[in-house]
Amino acid sequence: MASFCSRLTICLALFVLIWGSANAQLSTNFYYHSCPNLFSSVKSTVQSAISKETRMGASLLRLFFHDCFVNGCDGSILLDDTSSFTGEKNANPNRNSARGFEVIDNIKSAVEKVCPGVVSCADILAIAARDSVQILGGPTWNVKLGRRDARTASQSAANNGIPAPTSNLNQLISRFSALGLSTKDLVALSGGHTIGQARCTNFRARIYNETNIETAFARTRQQSCPRTSGSGDNNLAPLDLQTPTSFDNYYFKNLVQKKGLLHSDQQLFNGGSTDSIVRGYSTNPGTFSSDFAAAMIKMGDISPLTGSNGEIRKNCRRIN
């Protein structure tokens, strides 16, 4: 019996050791000693990119969303296709749409100069998203770090995991819930559409076919988005008509006025369970900012690779 207990104790100890290594917790001070200049290196590169093109802030924020919604926040969206897997870059939600990969390359190069082989691409995405929001006038938050990078990617997972702009409210709530995100998180995170632009192909059906849309707004959008599919598909329009380069709460003010650009946007204010949250954010920007920051931290916790899982990529586009 004593021998059995001894062996059991050893086994349990080993299990705890292995489990703890594979499931290490993310921490806001993860690189405090190993890369003290991390945040300044990332922010200066993000600031430079946004100074050249304001839209890049929205693109970097979107990259983090699209990474986390596909097998967790693991940097998989950054991987180029290889002979052994077809990655996420050409999945339907990302093809001709996801952008900012060169900026992430530049950030990685800057970080590698100050602390080579230490910081994951997944963590760089998380920091760049936070910095983009802050630079464009939005809230800031302490980013939890310690993620490692995936060694593979999946186009099919990206096709299935990222909510489509045609999603209805129940589909949105269901997808966010499956990732541990609440309905309030859904509405707050959707507020990221206060910056950035969308392609005509993603809002054509709404501006020509839907009735819960303000008439003058629909006509304005129709001027640069022809009714015929295949014509002007990549023409862009701002997701927030009022202040497309400022991170504020005008996205929610627009929804209340039936000026949501995407079908999935207007679903948040269409007589359903999220109307009250949208109305609250439209009148209280402070509440939106704090809820958005909290939801971003929560989203960053989705299935990260930590401890001995994954790797620290030298080049964000390919595995080591």
PDB file of C-alpha atoms in Angstrom:
ATOM      1  CA  MET A   1       0.000   0.000   0.000  1.00  0.00           C
ATOM      2  CA  ALA A   2       2.800   2.378   0.929  1.00  0.00           C
ATOM      3  CA  SER A   3       4.552   1.558  -2.331  1.00  0.00           C
ATOM      4  CA  PHE A   4       1.341   2.200  -4.281  1.00  0.00           C
ATOM      5  CA  CYS A   5       0.816   5.536  -2.535  1.00  0.00           C
ATOM      6  CA  SER A   6       4.409   6.484  -3.238  1.00  0.00           C
ATOM      7  CA  ARG A   7       4.028   5.676  -6.914  1.00  0.00           C
ATOM      8  CA  LEU A   8       0.699   7.522  -7.010  1.00  0.00           C
ATOM      9  CA  THR A   9       2.254  10.585  -5.412  1.00  0.00           C
ATOM     10  CA  ILE A  10       5.067  10.573  -7.957  1.00  0.00           C
ATOM     11  CA  CYS A  11       2.602  10.140 -10.823  1.00  0.00           C
ATOM     12  CA  LEU A  12       0.432  12.975  -9.531  1.00  0.00           C
ATOM     13  CA  ALA A  13       3.475  15.191  -9.129  1.00  0.00           C
ATOM     14  CA  LEU A  14       4.565  14.450 -12.689  1.00  0.00           C
ATOM     15  CA  PHE A  15       1.037  15.111 -13.955  1.00  0.00           C
ATOM     16  CA  VAL A  16       0.930  18.470 -12.198  1.00  0.00           C
ATOM     17  CA  LEU A  17       4.364  19.340 -13.562  1.00  0.00           C
ATOM     18  CA  ILE A  18       3.429  18.398 -17.133  1.00  0.00           C
ATOM     19  CA  TRP A  19      -0.029  19.966 -16.925  1.00  0.00           C
ATOM     20  CA  GLY A  20       1.397  23.140 -15.457  1.00  0.00           C
ATOM     21  CA  SER A  21       4.013  23.357 -18.199  1.00  0.00           C
ATOM     22  CA  ALA A  22       1.441  22.894 -20.946  1.00  0.00           C
ATOM     23  CA  ASN A  23      -1.154  25.195 -19.365  1.00  0.00           C
ATOM     24  CA  ALA A  24       0.936  28.045 -18.022  1.00  0.00           C
ATOM     25  CA  GLN A  25      -1.095  31.166 -17.316  1.00  0.00           C
ATOM     26  CA  LEU A  26      -0.847  34.337 -19.354  1.00  0.00           C
ATOM     27  CA  SER A  27       0.528  37.303 -17.441  1.00  0.00           C
ATOM     28  CA  THR A  28       0.772  41.045 -18.026  1.00  0.00           C
ATOM     29  CA  ASN A  29       4.428  41.060 -16.944  1.00  0.00           C
ATOM     30  CA  PHE A  30       5.503  37.931 -18.840  1.00  0.00           C
ATOM     31  CA  TYR A  31       8.365  39.703 -20.678  1.00  0.00           C
ATOM     32  CA  TYR A  32       9.252  42.099 -17.867  1.00  0.00           C
ATOM     33  CA  HIS A  33      12.783  40.699 -17.511  1.00  0.00           C
ATOM     34  CA  SER A  34      13.282  38.859 -20.809  1.00  0.00           C
ATOM     35  CA  CYS A  35      12.295  41.756 -23.118  1.00  0.00           C
ATOM     36  CA  PRO A  36      11.985  45.058 -21.223  1.00  0.00           C
ATOM     37  CA  ASN A  37      11.854  47.129 -24.438  1.00  0.00           C
ATOM     38  CA  LEU A  38       9.056  45.080 -25.997  1.00  0.00           C
ATOM     39  CA  PHE A  39       6.210  47.577 -25.670  1.00  0.00           C
ATOM     40  CA  SER A  40       8.157  50.569 -26.964  1.00  0.00           C
ATOM     41  CA  SER A  41       9.417  48.550 -29.943  1.00  0.00           C
ATOM     42  CA  VAL A  42       5.911  47.446 -30.903  1.00  0.00           C
ATOM     43  CA  LYS A  43       4.234  50.799 -30.377  1.00  0.00           C
ATOM     44  CA  SER A  44       6.734  52.827 -32.391  1.00  0.00           C
ATOM     45  CA  THR A  45       6.307  50.484 -35.363  1.00  0.00           C
ATOM     46  CA  VAL A  46       2.490  50.537 -35.086  1.00  0.00           C
ATOM     47  CA  GLN A  47       2.535  54.333 -34.780  1.00  0.00           C
ATOM     48  CA  SER A  48       4.668  54.602 -37.910  1.00  0.00           C
ATOM     49  CA  ALA A  49       2.338  52.304 -39.876  1.00  0.00           C
ATOM     50  CA  ILE A  50      -0.793  54.221 -38.818  1.00  0.00           C
ATOM     51  CA  SER A  51       0.881  57.542 -39.632  1.00  0.00           C
ATOM     52  CA  LYS A  52       1.392  56.275 -43.191  1.00  0.00           C
ATOM     53  CA  GLU A  53      -2.131  54.839 -43.467  1.00  0.00           C
ATOM     54  CA  THR A  54      -4.745  55.434 -40.772  1.00  0.00           C
ATOM     55  CA  ARG A  55      -6.766  52.404 -41.871  1.00  0.00           C
ATOM     56  CA  MET A  56      -3.907  50.139 -40.802  1.00  0.00           C
ATOM     57  CA  GLY A  57      -4.986  50.448 -37.158  1.00  0.00           C
ATOM     58  CA  ALA A  58      -8.291  48.770 -37.960  1.00  0.00           C
ATOM     59  CA  SER A  59      -6.520  46.130 -40.030  1.00  0.00           C
ATOM     60  CA  LEU A  60      -4.204  45.184 -37.161  1.00  0.00           C
ATOM     61  CA  LEU A  61      -7.140  44.999 -34.738  1.00  0.00           C
ATOM     62  CA  ARG A  62      -8.975  42.755 -37.191  1.00  0.00           C
ATOM     63  CA  LEU A  63      -5.978  40.429 -37.549  1.00  0.00           C
ATOM     64  CA  PHE A  64      -6.107  39.747 -33.810  1.00  0.00           C
ATOM     65  CA  PHE A  65      -9.866  39.039 -33.977  1.00  0.00           C
ATOM     66  CA  HIS A  66      -9.454  36.659 -36.892  1.00  0.00           C
ATOM     67  CA  ASP A  67      -6.536  34.921 -35.219  1.00  0.00           C
ATOM     68  CA  CYS A  68      -8.318  34.330 -31.916  1.00  0.00           C
ATOM     69  CA  PHE A  69     -11.549  33.094 -33.510  1.00  0.00           C
ATOM     70  CA  VAL A  70      -9.717  30.256 -35.300  1.00  0.00           C
ATOM     71  CA  ASN A  71      -8.256  27.673 -32.921  1.00  0.00           C
ATOM     72  CA  GLY A  72      -7.403  30.358 -30.375  1.00  0.00           C
ATOM     73  CA  CYS A  73      -4.941  33.251 -30.208  1.00  0.00           C
ATOM     74  CA  ASP A  74      -1.940  31.396 -31.618  1.00  0.00           C
ATOM     75  CA  GLY A  75      -0.602  33.489 -34.516  1.00  0.00           C
ATOM     76  CA  SER A  76      -1.865  30.923 -37.031  1.00  0.00           C
ATOM     77  CA  ILE A  77      -3.370  33.596 -39.284  1.00  0.00           C
ATOM     78  CA  LEU A  78       0.140  34.847 -40.041  1.00  0.00           C
ATOM     79  CA  LEU A  79       1.397  31.576 -41.556  1.00  0.00           C
ATOM     80  CA  ASP A  80       1.852  31.340 -45.319  1.00  0.00           C
ATOM     81  CA  ASP A  81       0.634  28.187 -47.058  1.00  0.00           C
ATOM     82  CA  THR A  82       3.096  25.296 -47.204  1.00  0.00           C
ATOM     83  CA  SER A  83       3.232  21.875 -48.834  1.00  0.00           C
ATOM     84  CA  SER A  84       1.874  20.337 -45.624  1.00  0.00           C
ATOM     85  CA  PHE A  85      -1.068  22.664 -44.898  1.00  0.00           C
ATOM     86  CA  THR A  86      -3.285  25.298 -46.492  1.00  0.00           C
ATOM     87  CA  GLY A  87      -3.372  28.222 -44.104  1.00  0.00           C
ATOM     88  CA  GLU A  88      -5.914  30.864 -43.153  1.00  0.00           C
ATOM     89  CA  LYS A  89      -4.855  33.766 -45.341  1.00  0.00           C
ATOM     90  CA  ASN A  90      -6.931  32.630 -48.317  1.00  0.00           C
ATOM     91  CA  ALA A  91      -9.980  31.517 -46.334  1.00  0.00           C
ATOM     92  CA  ASN A  92     -13.170  33.305 -47.387  1.00  0.00           C
ATOM     93  CA  PRO A  93     -13.180  35.822 -44.476  1.00  0.00           C
ATOM     94  CA  ASN A  94      -9.510  36.733 -45.120  1.00  0.00           C
ATOM     95  CA  ARG A  95      -8.917  36.530 -48.884  1.00  0.00           C
ATOM     96  CA  ASN A  96      -8.499  40.003 -50.423  1.00  0.00           C
ATOM     97  CA  SER A  97      -9.462  41.320 -46.996  1.00  0.00           C
ATOM     98  CA  ALA A  98      -7.044  40.528 -44.162  1.00  0.00           C
ATOM     99  CA  ARG A  99      -4.101  42.903 -44.332  1.00  0.00           C
ATOM    100  CA  GLY A 100      -1.266  44.300 -42.252  1.00  0.00           C
ATOM    101  CA  PHE A 101       0.979  41.256 -42.504  1.00  0.00           C
ATOM    102  CA  GLU A 102       3.937  43.405 -43.572  1.00  0.00           C
ATOM    103  CA  VAL A 103       3.467  45.585 -40.491  1.00  0.00           C
ATOM    104  CA  ILE A 104       3.581  42.499 -38.264  1.00  0.00           C
ATOM    105  CA  ASP A 105       6.792  41.490 -40.090  1.00  0.00           C
ATOM    106  CA  ASN A 106       8.252  44.923 -39.304  1.00  0.00           C
ATOM    107  CA  ILE A 107       7.239  44.677 -35.652  1.00  0.00           C
ATOM    108  CA  LYS A 108       8.763  41.217 -35.381  1.00  0.00           C
ATOM    109  CA  SER A 109      12.028  42.493 -36.887  1.00  0.00           C
ATOM    110  CA  ALA A 110      12.131  45.384 -34.420  1.00  0.00           C
ATOM    111  CA  VAL A 111      11.438  43.084 -31.471  1.00  0.00           C
ATOM    112  CA  GLU A 112      14.016  40.516 -32.626  1.00  0.00           C
ATOM    113  CA  LYS A 113      16.673  43.253 -32.562  1.00  0.00           C
ATOM    114  CA  VAL A 114      16.112  43.961 -28.863  1.00  0.00           C
ATOM    115  CA  CYS A 115      15.378  40.410 -27.665  1.00  0.00           C
ATOM    116  CA  PRO A 116      15.894  37.678 -30.280  1.00  0.00           C
ATOM    117  CA  GLY A 117      13.908  34.473 -30.005  1.00  0.00           C
ATOM    118  CA  VAL A 118      11.878  35.585 -26.989  1.00  0.00           C
ATOM    119  CA  VAL A 119       8.526  37.073 -28.066  1.00  0.00           C
ATOM    120  CA  SER A 120       5.880  35.112 -29.966  1.00  0.00           C
ATOM    121  CA  CYS A 121       4.070  36.390 -33.033  1.00  0.00           C
ATOM    122  CA  ALA A 122       0.794  35.645 -31.248  1.00  0.00           C
ATOM    123  CA  ASP A 123       1.737  38.086 -28.481  1.00  0.00           C
ATOM    124  CA  ILE A 124       2.859  40.668 -31.027  1.00  0.00           C
ATOM    125  CA  LEU A 125      -0.633  40.534 -32.568  1.00  0.00           C
ATOM    126  CA  ALA A 126      -2.214  41.098 -29.151  1.00  0.00           C
ATOM    127  CA  ILE A 127      -0.020  44.110 -28.365  1.00  0.00           C
ATOM    128  CA  ALA A 128      -0.396  45.625 -31.845  1.00  0.00           C
ATOM    129  CA  ALA A 129      -4.192  45.427 -31.556  1.00  0.00           C
ATOM    130  CA  ARG A 130      -4.144  47.256 -28.215  1.00  0.00           C
ATOM    131  CA  ASP A 131      -1.740  49.922 -29.496  1.00  0.00           C
ATOM    132  CA  SER A 132      -3.829  50.480 -32.638  1.00  0.00           C
ATOM    133  CA  VAL A 133      -6.956  51.147 -30.592  1.00  0.00           C
ATOM    134  CA  GLN A 134      -5.139  53.500 -28.239  1.00  0.00           C
ATOM    135  CA  ILE A 135      -3.408  55.435 -31.040  1.00  0.00           C
ATOM    136  CA  LEU A 136      -6.765  56.006 -32.751  1.00  0.00           C
ATOM    137  CA  GLY A 137      -8.262  57.484 -29.578  1.00  0.00           C
ATOM    138  CA  GLY A 138      -9.700  54.407 -27.896  1.00  0.00           C
ATOM    139  CA  PRO A 139      -9.084  52.824 -24.504  1.00  0.00           C
ATOM    140  CA  THR A 140      -5.946  51.029 -23.397  1.00  0.00           C
ATOM    141  CA  TRP A 141      -5.551  47.923 -21.272  1.00  0.00           C
ATOM    142  CA  ASN A 142      -2.855  45.693 -19.831  1.00  0.00           C
ATOM    143  CA  VAL A 143      -2.278  42.940 -22.385  1.00  0.00           C
ATOM    144  CA  LYS A 144      -1.860  39.456 -20.982  1.00  0.00           C
ATOM    145  CA  LEU A 145       1.126  37.719 -22.566  1.00  0.00           C
ATOM    146  CA  GLY A 146       2.901  34.394 -22.698  1.00  0.00           C
ATOM    147  CA  ARG A 147       1.278  32.880 -25.790  1.00  0.00           C
ATOM    148  CA  ARG A 148       3.302  30.668 -28.085  1.00  0.00           C
ATOM    149  CA  ASP A 149       2.928  30.245 -31.832  1.00  0.00           C
ATOM    150  CA  ALA A 150       1.081  27.487 -33.654  1.00  0.00           C
ATOM    151  CA  ARG A 151       3.016  25.178 -35.947  1.00  0.00           C
ATOM    152  CA  THR A 152       0.106  24.756 -38.340  1.00  0.00           C
ATOM    153  CA  ALA A 153      -2.979  26.546 -39.657  1.00  0.00           C
ATOM    154  CA  SER A 154      -6.318  25.500 -41.119  1.00  0.00           C
ATOM    155  CA  GLN A 155      -8.210  27.167 -43.948  1.00  0.00           C
ATOM    156  CA  SER A 156     -11.347  25.153 -43.193  1.00  0.00           C
ATOM    157  CA  ALA A 157     -11.259  26.239 -39.536  1.00  0.00           C
ATOM    158  CA  ALA A 158     -11.049  29.869 -40.658  1.00  0.00           C
ATOM    159  CA  ASN A 159     -13.951  29.399 -43.076  1.00  0.00           C
ATOM    160  CA  ASN A 160     -16.076  27.958 -40.286  1.00  0.00           C
ATOM    161  CA  GLY A 161     -14.862  29.931 -37.282  1.00  0.00           C
ATOM    162  CA  ILE A 162     -15.068  33.594 -38.256  1.00  0.00           C
ATOM    163  CA  PRO A 163     -18.606  35.074 -38.180  1.00  0.00           C
ATOM    164  CA  ALA A 164     -19.789  36.110 -41.634  1.00  0.00           C
ATOM    165  CA  PRO A 165     -21.123  39.622 -42.351  1.00  0.00           C
ATOM    166  CA  THR A 166     -24.407  37.914 -43.288  1.00  0.00           C
ATOM    167  CA  SER A 167     -24.808  36.405 -39.788  1.00  0.00           C
ATOM    168  CA  ASN A 168     -28.043  36.956 -37.881  1.00  0.00           C
ATOM    169  CA  LEU A 169     -28.130  37.777 -34.176  1.00  0.00           C
ATOM    170  CA  ASN A 170     -28.636  34.201 -32.997  1.00  0.00           C
ATOM    171  CA  GLN A 171     -25.690  33.009 -35.083  1.00  0.00           C
ATOM    172  CA  LEU A 172     -23.480  35.756 -33.665  1.00  0.00           C
ATOM    173  CA  ILE A 173     -24.480  35.042 -30.066  1.00  0.00           C
ATOM    174  CA  SER A 174     -23.937  31.316 -30.598  1.00  0.00           C
ATOM    175  CA  ARG A 175     -20.467  31.710 -32.120  1.00  0.00           C
ATOM    176  CA  PHE A 176     -19.262  34.098 -29.429  1.00  0.00           C
ATOM    177  CA  SER A 177     -20.761  31.916 -26.695  1.00  0.00           C
ATOM    178  CA  ALA A 178     -18.903  28.873 -28.040  1.00  0.00           C
ATOM    179  CA  LEU A 179     -15.664  30.768 -27.372  1.00  0.00           C
ATOM    180  CA  GLY A 180     -16.657  31.799 -23.861  1.00  0.00           C
ATOM    181  CA  LEU A 181     -17.703  35.317 -24.830  1.00  0.00           C
ATOM    182  CA  SER A 182     -20.970  36.768 -23.547  1.00  0.00           C
ATOM    183  CA  THR A 183     -23.614  38.695 -25.450  1.00  0.00           C
ATOM    184  CA  LYS A 184     -22.245  41.899 -23.914  1.00  0.00           C
ATOM    185  CA  ASP A 185     -18.775  40.920 -25.148  1.00  0.00           C
ATOM    186  CA  LEU A 186     -20.252  40.408 -28.621  1.00  0.00           C
ATOM    187  CA  VAL A 187     -21.727  43.903 -28.728  1.00  0.00           C
ATOM    188  CA  ALA A 188     -18.655  45.563 -27.206  1.00  0.00           C
ATOM    189  CA  LEU A 189     -16.228  43.807 -29.549  1.00  0.00           C
ATOM    190  CA  SER A 190     -18.440  44.624 -32.544  1.00  0.00           C
ATOM    191  CA  GLY A 191     -17.744  48.235 -31.604  1.00  0.00           C
ATOM    192  CA  GLY A 192     -14.332  47.679 -33.158  1.00  0.00           C
ATOM    193  CA  HIS A 193     -16.192  48.505 -36.374  1.00  0.00           C
ATOM    194  CA  THR A 194     -16.045  52.138 -35.301  1.00  0.00           C
ATOM    195  CA  ILE A 195     -12.824  52.115 -37.352  1.00  0.00           C
ATOM    196  CA  GLY A 196     -11.989  50.501 -40.666  1.00  0.00           C
ATOM    197  CA  GLN A 197     -13.701  49.814 -43.956  1.00  0.00           C
ATOM    198  CA  ALA A 198     -15.616  47.024 -45.674  1.00  0.00           C
ATOM    199  CA  ARG A 199     -15.748  45.857 -49.279  1.00  0.00           C
ATOM    200  CA  CYS A 200     -18.843  46.332 -51.421  1.00  0.00           C
ATOM    201  CA  THR A 201     -19.252  42.573 -51.794  1.00  0.00           C
ATOM    202  CA  ASN A 202     -19.894  42.341 -48.040  1.00  0.00           C
ATOM    203  CA  PHE A 203     -22.647  44.966 -47.847  1.00  0.00           C
ATOM    204  CA  ARG A 204     -24.229  44.979 -51.330  1.00  0.00           C
ATOM    205  CA  ALA A 205     -27.188  42.796 -50.323  1.00  0.00           C
ATOM    206  CA  ARG A 206     -27.912  45.036 -47.326  1.00  0.00           C
ATOM    207  CA  ILE A 207     -27.970  48.373 -49.143  1.00  0.00           C
ATOM    208  CA  TYR A 208     -30.141  47.089 -51.998  1.00  0.00           C
ATOM    209  CA  ASN A 209     -32.400  44.487 -50.405  1.00  0.00           C
ATOM    210  CA  GLU A 210     -32.925  45.227 -46.704  1.00  0.00           C
ATOM    211  CA  THR A 211     -35.609  47.467 -45.226  1.00  0.00           C
ATOM    212  CA  ASN A 212     -34.150  48.194 -41.767  1.00  0.00           C
ATOM    213  CA  ILE A 213     -31.762  50.723 -43.277  1.00  0.00           C
ATOM    214  CA  GLU A 214     -31.976  54.506 -43.412  1.00  0.00           C
ATOM    215  CA  THR A 215     -32.881  55.469 -46.977  1.00  0.00           C
ATOM    216  CA  ALA A 216     -30.398  58.290 -47.536  1.00  0.00           C
ATOM    217  CA  PHE A 217     -27.603  56.171 -46.056  1.00  0.00           C
ATOM    218  CA  ALA A 218     -28.421  53.307 -48.429  1.00  0.00           C
ATOM    219  CA  ARG A 219     -28.418  55.665 -51.425  1.00  0.00           C
ATOM    220  CA  THR A 220     -25.047  57.087 -50.410  1.00  0.00           C
ATOM    221  CA  ARG A 221     -23.496  53.646 -50.214  1.00  0.00           C
ATOM    222  CA  GLN A 222     -25.069  52.578 -53.516  1.00  0.00           C
ATOM    223  CA  GLN A 223     -23.107  55.327 -55.307  1.00  0.00           C
ATOM    224  CA  SER A 224     -19.862  53.407 -54.888  1.00  0.00           C
ATOM    225  CA  CYS A 225     -21.240  49.861 -54.715  1.00  0.00           C
ATOM    226  CA  PRO A 226     -23.069  48.833 -57.928  1.00  0.00           C
ATOM    227  CA  ARG A 227     -25.980  46.415 -57.658  1.00  0.00           C
ATOM    228  CA  THR A 228     -24.435  43.946 -60.121  1.00  0.00           C
ATOM    229  CA  SER A 229     -22.256  41.278 -58.539  1.00  0.00           C
ATOM    230  CA  GLY A 230     -18.712  41.358 -59.884  1.00  0.00           C
ATOM    231  CA  SER A 231     -18.828  45.103 -60.460  1.00  0.00           C
ATOM    232  CA  GLY A 232     -16.969  47.161 -57.863  1.00  0.00           C
ATOM    233  CA  ASP A 233     -16.741  44.225 -55.458  1.00  0.00           C
ATOM    234  CA  ASN A 234     -13.614  45.619 -53.795  1.00  0.00           C
ATOM    235  CA  ASN A 235     -14.808  49.226 -53.541  1.00  0.00           C
ATOM    236  CA  LEU A 236     -14.529  50.311 -49.922  1.00  0.00           C
ATOM    237  CA  ALA A 237     -16.875  52.127 -47.560  1.00  0.00           C
ATOM    238  CA  PRO A 238     -16.295  53.125 -43.920  1.00  0.00           C
ATOM    239  CA  LEU A 239     -17.929  50.909 -41.300  1.00  0.00           C
ATOM    240  CA  ASP A 240     -18.591  54.092 -39.289  1.00  0.00           C
ATOM    241  CA  LEU A 241     -19.948  56.825 -41.534  1.00  0.00           C
ATOM    242  CA  GLN A 242     -19.268  59.620 -39.036  1.00  0.00           C
ATOM    243  CA  THR A 243     -15.722  59.157 -37.698  1.00  0.00           C
ATOM    244  CA  PRO A 244     -14.123  56.240 -39.580  1.00  0.00           C
ATOM    245  CA  THR A 245     -10.600  56.882 -38.277  1.00  0.00           C
ATOM    246  CA  SER A 246     -11.446  57.616 -34.630  1.00  0.00           C
ATOM    247  CA  PHE A 247     -12.138  54.945 -32.045  1.00  0.00           C
ATOM    248  CA  ASP A 248     -15.346  56.213 -30.453  1.00  0.00           C
ATOM    249  CA  ASN A 249     -18.978  55.201 -29.951  1.00  0.00           C
ATOM    250  CA  TYR A 250     -20.397  56.553 -33.221  1.00  0.00           C
ATOM    251  CA  TYR A 251     -20.740  52.988 -34.502  1.00  0.00           C
ATOM    252  CA  PHE A 252     -23.530  52.501 -31.955  1.00  0.00           C
ATOM    253  CA  LYS A 253     -25.123  55.883 -32.681  1.00  0.00           C
ATOM    254  CA  ASN A 254     -25.258  54.784 -36.336  1.00  0.00           C
ATOM    255  CA  LEU A 255     -26.940  51.473 -35.463  1.00  0.00           C
ATOM    256  CA  VAL A 256     -29.682  53.300 -33.551  1.00  0.00           C
ATOM    257  CA  GLN A 257     -30.281  55.373 -36.718  1.00  0.00           C
ATOM    258  CA  LYS A 258     -30.338  52.219 -38.917  1.00  0.00           C
ATOM    259  CA  LYS A 259     -27.019  53.141 -40.513  1.00  0.00           C
ATOM    260  CA  GLY A 260     -25.157  49.909 -39.847  1.00  0.00           C
ATOM    261  CA  LEU A 261     -23.149  49.025 -42.954  1.00  0.00           C
ATOM    262  CA  LEU A 262     -23.084  45.236 -42.602  1.00  0.00           C
ATOM    263  CA  HIS A 263     -26.109  43.008 -42.073  1.00  0.00           C
ATOM    264  CA  SER A 264     -24.374  41.586 -38.984  1.00  0.00           C
ATOM    265  CA  ASP A 265     -23.871  45.108 -37.619  1.00  0.00           C
ATOM    266  CA  GLN A 266     -27.526  46.120 -37.822  1.00  0.00           C
ATOM    267  CA  GLN A 267     -28.583  42.792 -36.303  1.00  0.00           C
ATOM    268  CA  LEU A 268     -27.304  44.157 -32.980  1.00  0.00           C
ATOM    269  CA  PHE A 269     -30.056  46.813 -33.082  1.00  0.00           C
ATOM    270  CA  ASN A 270     -33.047  45.277 -34.779  1.00  0.00           C
ATOM    271  CA  GLY A 271     -35.659  44.636 -32.086  1.00  0.00           C
ATOM    272  CA  GLY A 272     -33.661  41.872 -30.424  1.00  0.00           C
ATOM    273  CA  SER A 273     -32.004  41.127 -27.090  1.00  0.00           C
ATOM    274  CA  THR A 274     -28.983  43.370 -27.742  1.00  0.00           C
ATOM    275  CA  ASP A 275     -30.884  46.590 -28.462  1.00  0.00           C
ATOM    276  CA  SER A 276     -30.537  47.852 -24.897  1.00  0.00           C
ATOM    277  CA  ILE A 277     -26.765  47.305 -24.859  1.00  0.00           C
ATOM    278  CA  VAL A 278     -26.357  49.163 -28.159  1.00  0.00           C
ATOM    279  CA  ARG A 279     -28.507  52.041 -26.924  1.00  0.00           C
ATOM    280  CA  GLY A 280     -26.466  52.219 -23.717  1.00  0.00           C
ATOM    281  CA  TYR A 281     -23.167  52.376 -25.587  1.00  0.00           C
ATOM    282  CA  SER A 282     -24.579  55.007 -27.968  1.00  0.00           C
ATOM    283  CA  THR A 283     -25.139  57.389 -25.055  1.00  0.00           C
ATOM    284  CA  ASN A 284     -22.283  56.389 -22.754  1.00  0.00           C
ATOM    285  CA  PRO A 285     -18.895  56.208 -24.488  1.00  0.00           C
ATOM    286  CA  GLY A 286     -17.122  55.547 -21.186  1.00  0.00           C
ATOM    287  CA  THR A 287     -19.070  52.361 -20.597  1.00  0.00           C
ATOM    288  CA  PHE A 288     -18.342  51.191 -24.125  1.00  0.00           C
ATOM    289  CA  SER A 289     -14.620  51.868 -23.724  1.00  0.00           C
ATOM    290  CA  SER A 290     -14.317  49.955 -20.462  1.00  0.00           C
ATOM    291  CA  ASP A 291     -16.437  47.043 -21.722  1.00  0.00           C
ATOM    292  CA  PHE A 292     -14.451  46.882 -24.965  1.00  0.00           C
ATOM    293  CA  ALA A 293     -11.146  46.728 -23.069  1.00  0.00           C
ATOM    294  CA  ALA A 294     -12.467  43.986 -20.779  1.00  0.00           C
ATOM    295  CA  ALA A 295     -13.789  41.998 -23.757  1.00  0.00           C
ATOM    296  CA  MET A 296     -10.463  42.297 -25.598  1.00  0.00           C
ATOM    297  CA  ILE A 297      -8.656  40.843 -22.580  1.00  0.00           C
ATOM    298  CA  LYS A 298     -11.215  38.041 -22.450  1.00  0.00           C
ATOM    299  CA  MET A 299     -10.883  37.338 -26.173  1.00  0.00           C
ATOM    300  CA  GLY A 300      -7.119  37.180 -25.785  1.00  0.00           C
ATOM    301  CA  ASP A 301      -7.610  34.276 -23.375  1.00  0.00           C
ATOM    302  CA  ILE A 302      -9.159  32.014 -26.032  1.00  0.00           C
ATOM    303  CA  SER A 303      -7.176  28.742 -26.157  1.00  0.00           C
ATOM    304  CA  PRO A 304      -3.634  30.126 -26.163  1.00  0.00           C
ATOM    305  CA  LEU A 305      -0.657  27.822 -26.601  1.00  0.00           C
ATOM    306  CA  THR A 306       1.520  28.205 -23.517  1.00  0.00           C
ATOM    307  CA  GLY A 307       4.325  26.505 -21.629  1.00  0.00           C
ATOM    308  CA  SER A 308       5.886  23.789 -23.775  1.00  0.00           C
ATOM    309  CA  ASN A 309       3.220  23.904 -26.488  1.00  0.00           C
ATOM    310  CA  GLY A 310       3.888  25.602 -29.824  1.00  0.00           C
ATOM    311  CA  GLU A 311       7.037  27.584 -30.494  1.00  0.00           C
ATOM    312  CA  ILE A 312       8.476  31.086 -30.713  1.00  0.00           C
ATOM    313  CA  ARG A 313       8.666  31.707 -34.448  1.00  0.00           C
ATOM    314  CA  LYS A 314      11.687  33.544 -35.821  1.00  0.00           C
ATOM    315  CA  ASN A 315       9.618  34.576 -38.845  1.00  0.00           C
ATOM    316  CA  CYS A 316       5.890  35.083 -38.298  1.00  0.00           C
ATOM    317  CA  ARG A 317       5.085  33.732 -41.773  1.00  0.00           C
ATOM    318  CA  ARG A 318       6.581  30.262 -41.310  1.00  0.00           C
ATOM    319  CA  ILE A 319       7.321  27.704 -38.635  1.00  0.00           C
ATOM    320  CA  ASN A 320      10.890  27.342 -37.431  1.00  0.00           C
TER     321      ASN A 320
END
